[in-house]
Amino acid sequence: MASLESVTPRATRLLAPNPGPMTLDGTNTWLLREPGGESVVVVDPGPLDEGHLARIAGAGPIALIVLTHGHPDHADGAGRLRELTGAPIVARSPELCVDAAPLVSNDAREVASVGWLTVLTPGHSSDSVCLLVRDDRALLTGDTVLGRGTTVVAYPDGRLGDYLDSLQQLRDLAAQDVDVLLPGHGPVLNSPVEVLDYYLRHREERLNQVRDALAGGASDAMDVVRRVYADVDPVLWPAAEKSVRAQLDYLDKRA
């Protein structure tokens, strides 16, 4: 059974029991609580797992459930957690919200004395957001930045051009306001600018590899995957194909 891990003065992590090739150690559910406070803001309740959701509900009165995006490993448990706690659900997508207005750009909110700024970061998905907890100089990144490895641009919902813009926006923000990244999967990252610089370099390197694969005669997205991701476990190739399709779309629009 996963235990609660205090990471910053306001952020505690509870690891969901859904490890895998795409989820790494599992989904990081983040519990935000003002020091000395009782009520909790839950970010990404994770999968529909009764034991995990019961542990979240037992962490204190739940004031709000926040989703960084709607992918099942982050959002499937939200409805059941609402049943257990009565808490409203908020996300960028109106379809995911219950008794709360959708998150918008530069949306500054304070719930249960915990304040954060919403940063819209489409790219991994069209509805991805990050949350800046200024008092902790901490940025909750969902799947926009992972604690280990790099994320998938889940084409066609995710778009590479949007993702590159989001990474640059976060890099600029990190240089001023962020000391720690709290990802949706994997370990906490304590060098935000360096991490985001790496993410940007990695995407440019991948684009160059895709260009080379096309010049070398690659005929379709999976053919590019075989050439560019030859050193990656084939179990991850379907996800890599989504990113390659996003890369091909990006290159085509700029041809």
Short mmCIF file of C-alpha atoms in Angstrom, two decimals:
data_model
loop_
_atom_site.label_atom_id
_atom_site.label_comp_id
_atom_site.label_asym_id
_atom_site.label_seq_id
_atom_site.Cartn_x
_atom_site.Cartn_y
_atom_site.Cartn_z
CA MET A 1 0.00 0.00 0.00
CA ALA A 2 1.41 3.38 -1.03
CA SER A 3 2.08 5.87 1.73
CA LEU A 4 1.66 9.63 1.72
CA GLU A 5 4.90 11.44 0.91
CA SER A 6 5.29 15.10 1.80
CA VAL A 7 7.24 16.81 -1.00
CA THR A 8 6.75 20.56 -0.45
CA PRO A 9 5.06 22.47 2.39
CA ARG A 10 1.74 22.21 0.57
CA ALA A 11 2.09 19.15 -1.69
CA THR A 12 1.87 15.51 -0.65
CA ARG A 13 2.11 12.63 -3.11
CA LEU A 14 0.09 9.43 -3.08
CA LEU A 15 1.18 6.93 -5.73
CA ALA A 16 -1.61 5.09 -7.53
CA PRO A 17 -1.26 1.31 -7.98
CA ASN A 18 -1.11 1.43 -11.79
CA PRO A 19 2.54 1.01 -12.79
CA GLY A 20 3.32 0.25 -16.42
CA PRO A 21 5.34 1.21 -19.49
CA MET A 22 3.32 4.38 -20.01
CA THR A 23 2.61 5.26 -16.36
CA LEU A 24 6.10 4.53 -14.98
CA ASP A 25 5.76 3.84 -11.22
CA GLY A 26 2.08 4.78 -11.38
CA THR A 27 0.07 8.00 -11.41
CA ASN A 28 1.14 10.62 -8.89
CA THR A 29 -1.96 11.89 -7.11
CA TRP A 30 -1.13 15.24 -5.51
CA LEU A 31 -2.83 16.41 -2.33
CA LEU A 32 -2.53 20.16 -1.74
CA ARG A 33 -3.13 21.43 1.77
CA GLU A 34 -2.25 24.75 3.41
CA PRO A 35 0.11 24.14 6.35
CA GLY A 36 -2.02 23.65 9.43
CA GLY A 37 -5.17 23.34 7.34
CA GLU A 38 -7.63 20.46 7.20
CA SER A 39 -9.19 20.56 3.73
CA VAL A 40 -7.41 19.16 0.70
CA VAL A 41 -7.34 19.95 -3.03
CA VAL A 42 -6.79 16.70 -4.96
CA VAL A 43 -4.93 16.90 -8.28
CA ASP A 44 -5.35 13.85 -10.55
CA PRO A 45 -7.11 11.18 -8.49
CA GLY A 46 -5.87 8.62 -11.00
CA PRO A 47 -7.51 5.36 -12.05
CA LEU A 48 -10.75 3.90 -10.81
CA ASP A 49 -9.18 1.92 -7.99
CA GLU A 50 -11.29 1.69 -4.84
CA GLY A 51 -8.38 1.28 -2.46
CA HIS A 52 -6.51 4.27 -3.88
CA LEU A 53 -9.60 6.46 -3.88
CA ALA A 54 -10.43 5.45 -0.29
CA ARG A 55 -6.94 6.52 0.78
CA ILE A 56 -7.42 9.87 -0.95
CA ALA A 57 -10.81 10.37 0.68
CA GLY A 58 -9.29 9.53 4.06
CA ALA A 59 -6.61 12.21 3.74
CA GLY A 60 -9.01 14.88 4.97
CA PRO A 61 -12.08 16.77 3.81
CA ILE A 62 -11.76 17.08 0.01
CA ALA A 63 -12.58 20.61 -1.13
CA LEU A 64 -11.94 20.19 -4.87
CA ILE A 65 -10.80 17.62 -7.44
CA VAL A 66 -8.57 19.06 -10.19
CA LEU A 67 -7.64 17.24 -13.41
CA THR A 68 -4.50 18.16 -15.34
CA HIS A 69 -6.11 16.46 -18.36
CA GLY A 70 -8.68 13.84 -19.15
CA HIS A 71 -6.62 10.72 -19.86
CA PRO A 72 -7.92 7.69 -17.93
CA ASP A 73 -4.85 7.16 -15.77
CA HIS A 74 -5.37 10.65 -14.33
CA ALA A 75 -9.13 11.17 -14.48
CA ASP A 76 -11.04 7.88 -14.33
CA GLY A 77 -11.28 7.95 -10.54
CA ALA A 78 -12.67 11.47 -10.36
CA GLY A 79 -16.34 10.56 -10.55
CA ARG A 80 -16.07 7.91 -7.88
CA LEU A 81 -14.03 10.23 -5.62
CA ARG A 82 -16.81 12.79 -5.99
CA GLU A 83 -19.31 10.12 -4.89
CA LEU A 84 -17.18 9.41 -1.83
CA THR A 85 -16.56 13.03 -0.85
CA GLY A 86 -19.08 15.31 -2.60
CA ALA A 87 -16.23 17.43 -3.97
CA PRO A 88 -16.67 19.32 -7.26
CA ILE A 89 -14.46 18.45 -10.24
CA VAL A 90 -12.63 21.03 -12.33
CA ALA A 91 -10.61 20.65 -15.54
CA ARG A 92 -9.92 22.58 -18.70
CA SER A 93 -12.54 20.58 -20.60
CA PRO A 94 -16.11 21.59 -19.65
CA GLU A 95 -17.22 17.98 -20.20
CA LEU A 96 -15.09 16.87 -17.25
CA CYS A 97 -16.26 19.57 -14.83
CA VAL A 98 -18.90 18.96 -12.19
CA ASP A 99 -20.20 21.92 -10.18
CA ALA A 100 -17.18 24.04 -11.17
CA ALA A 101 -16.30 26.43 -13.98
CA PRO A 102 -13.61 25.15 -16.39
CA LEU A 103 -10.01 26.19 -15.95
CA VAL A 104 -8.87 29.02 -18.21
CA SER A 105 -5.57 30.73 -18.98
CA ASN A 106 -3.95 32.52 -16.02
CA ASP A 107 -6.82 31.31 -13.84
CA ALA A 108 -5.79 32.22 -10.28
CA ARG A 109 -7.82 30.24 -7.76
CA GLU A 110 -7.75 29.73 -4.03
CA VAL A 111 -9.55 26.76 -2.51
CA ALA A 112 -9.19 25.69 1.13
CA SER A 113 -6.59 28.50 1.46
CA VAL A 114 -4.41 26.84 -1.22
CA GLY A 115 -3.73 29.18 -4.12
CA TRP A 116 -2.51 28.27 -7.59
CA LEU A 117 -2.27 29.67 -11.10
CA THR A 118 -3.48 27.59 -14.03
CA VAL A 119 -1.15 27.49 -17.05
CA LEU A 120 -2.68 26.11 -20.23
CA THR A 121 -0.19 23.67 -21.77
CA PRO A 122 -1.75 21.87 -24.75
CA GLY A 123 0.43 19.42 -26.62
CA HIS A 124 0.42 16.07 -24.82
CA SER A 125 -3.34 16.49 -25.10
CA SER A 126 -5.46 19.43 -26.14
CA ASP A 127 -6.80 19.88 -22.60
CA SER A 128 -3.52 19.65 -20.65
CA VAL A 129 -2.86 22.20 -17.91
CA CYS A 130 -0.11 22.78 -15.35
CA LEU A 131 -0.65 24.31 -11.92
CA LEU A 132 1.76 26.79 -10.34
CA VAL A 133 1.67 26.81 -6.53
CA ARG A 134 3.54 30.09 -6.06
CA ASP A 135 3.94 29.80 -2.30
CA ASP A 136 5.95 26.59 -2.82
CA ARG A 137 7.55 27.67 -6.10
CA ALA A 138 6.25 24.32 -7.35
CA LEU A 139 4.75 23.43 -10.74
CA LEU A 140 2.42 20.44 -11.09
CA THR A 141 2.98 19.28 -14.67
CA GLY A 142 0.60 16.38 -15.29
CA ASP A 143 1.95 14.59 -18.37
CA THR A 144 3.43 17.71 -19.97
CA VAL A 145 6.71 16.93 -18.18
CA LEU A 146 7.41 13.51 -16.68
CA GLY A 147 9.73 12.68 -13.83
CA ARG A 148 11.59 10.18 -16.00
CA GLY A 149 11.92 10.04 -19.78
CA THR A 150 9.81 12.17 -22.09
CA THR A 151 6.12 12.33 -22.81
CA VAL A 152 4.01 11.31 -25.79
CA VAL A 153 2.38 13.89 -28.02
CA ALA A 154 -0.90 12.02 -28.32
CA TYR A 155 -1.78 12.90 -31.93
CA PRO A 156 -4.30 13.83 -33.27
CA ASP A 157 -5.63 15.34 -30.04
CA GLY A 158 -2.12 16.40 -29.09
CA ARG A 159 -0.15 18.63 -31.49
CA LEU A 160 3.60 19.12 -31.59
CA GLY A 161 3.45 22.84 -32.39
CA ASP A 162 1.28 23.38 -29.32
CA TYR A 163 3.59 21.23 -27.24
CA LEU A 164 6.72 23.15 -28.22
CA ASP A 165 4.98 26.41 -27.38
CA SER A 166 3.91 24.98 -24.02
CA LEU A 167 7.43 23.81 -23.20
CA GLN A 168 8.86 27.23 -24.00
CA GLN A 169 6.19 28.89 -21.87
CA LEU A 170 7.05 26.61 -18.95
CA ARG A 171 10.76 27.17 -19.45
CA ASP A 172 10.24 30.93 -19.21
CA LEU A 173 8.06 30.48 -16.14
CA ALA A 174 10.56 28.15 -14.49
CA ALA A 175 13.35 30.69 -14.88
CA GLN A 176 11.38 33.13 -12.71
CA ASP A 177 8.99 31.28 -10.42
CA VAL A 178 9.71 27.54 -10.13
CA ASP A 179 12.15 25.55 -8.02
CA VAL A 180 10.58 22.09 -8.33
CA LEU A 181 8.48 20.16 -10.85
CA LEU A 182 5.81 17.80 -9.51
CA PRO A 183 5.02 15.47 -12.44
CA GLY A 184 2.07 13.21 -13.08
CA HIS A 185 4.39 10.20 -13.23
CA GLY A 186 7.87 9.53 -11.92
CA PRO A 187 10.09 11.33 -9.43
CA VAL A 188 10.10 14.97 -8.43
CA LEU A 189 12.49 17.15 -10.48
CA ASN A 190 14.58 19.78 -8.73
CA SER A 191 16.21 21.47 -11.75
CA PRO A 192 13.24 22.84 -13.71
CA VAL A 193 15.13 25.00 -16.22
CA GLU A 194 17.59 22.24 -17.05
CA VAL A 195 14.76 19.73 -17.46
CA LEU A 196 12.79 21.98 -19.78
CA ASP A 197 15.88 22.84 -21.81
CA TYR A 198 16.44 19.11 -22.24
CA TYR A 199 12.83 18.57 -23.32
CA LEU A 200 13.15 21.29 -25.96
CA ARG A 201 16.48 19.90 -27.23
CA HIS A 202 15.08 16.38 -27.31
CA ARG A 203 12.14 17.43 -29.48
CA GLU A 204 14.44 19.18 -31.95
CA GLU A 205 16.71 16.13 -32.07
CA ARG A 206 13.71 13.88 -32.74
CA LEU A 207 12.52 16.16 -35.53
CA ASN A 208 15.95 15.97 -37.15
CA GLN A 209 15.87 12.17 -36.86
CA VAL A 210 12.44 12.07 -38.48
CA ARG A 211 13.69 14.30 -41.31
CA ASP A 212 16.62 11.95 -41.83
CA ALA A 213 14.33 8.91 -41.81
CA LEU A 214 12.10 10.47 -44.46
CA ALA A 215 15.11 11.40 -46.57
CA GLY A 216 16.28 7.81 -46.21
CA GLY A 217 13.04 6.47 -47.67
CA ALA A 218 10.75 5.89 -44.69
CA SER A 219 7.30 5.30 -46.17
CA ASP A 220 4.94 5.88 -43.24
CA ALA A 221 4.81 6.69 -39.52
CA MET A 222 5.54 3.14 -38.34
CA ASP A 223 8.46 2.89 -40.74
CA VAL A 224 9.83 6.06 -39.12
CA VAL A 225 9.31 4.48 -35.69
CA ARG A 226 11.32 1.41 -36.69
CA ARG A 227 14.22 3.61 -37.76
CA VAL A 228 14.15 6.37 -35.15
CA TYR A 229 12.97 4.37 -32.12
CA ALA A 230 14.94 1.19 -32.83
CA ASP A 231 16.49 1.35 -29.34
CA VAL A 232 13.10 1.68 -27.62
CA ASP A 233 11.19 -1.32 -26.28
CA PRO A 234 8.71 -2.31 -29.03
CA VAL A 235 5.92 -2.35 -26.43
CA LEU A 236 6.20 1.47 -26.57
CA TRP A 237 6.10 1.70 -30.37
CA PRO A 238 2.33 2.35 -30.59
CA ALA A 239 2.83 5.39 -28.35
CA ALA A 240 5.91 6.40 -30.34
CA GLU A 241 3.83 6.19 -33.51
CA LYS A 242 1.47 8.84 -32.10
CA SER A 243 4.42 11.16 -31.49
CA VAL A 244 5.78 10.45 -34.98
CA ARG A 245 2.40 11.30 -36.51
CA ALA A 246 2.51 14.56 -34.56
CA GLN A 247 6.02 15.20 -35.88
CA LEU A 248 5.01 14.45 -39.47
CA ASP A 249 2.01 16.76 -39.14
CA TYR A 250 4.26 19.48 -37.72
CA LEU A 251 6.79 19.14 -40.54
CA ASP A 252 4.07 19.04 -43.19
CA LYS A 253 2.55 22.29 -41.95
CA ARG A 254 5.94 23.96 -42.13
CA ALA A 255 7.01 22.57 -45.50
#
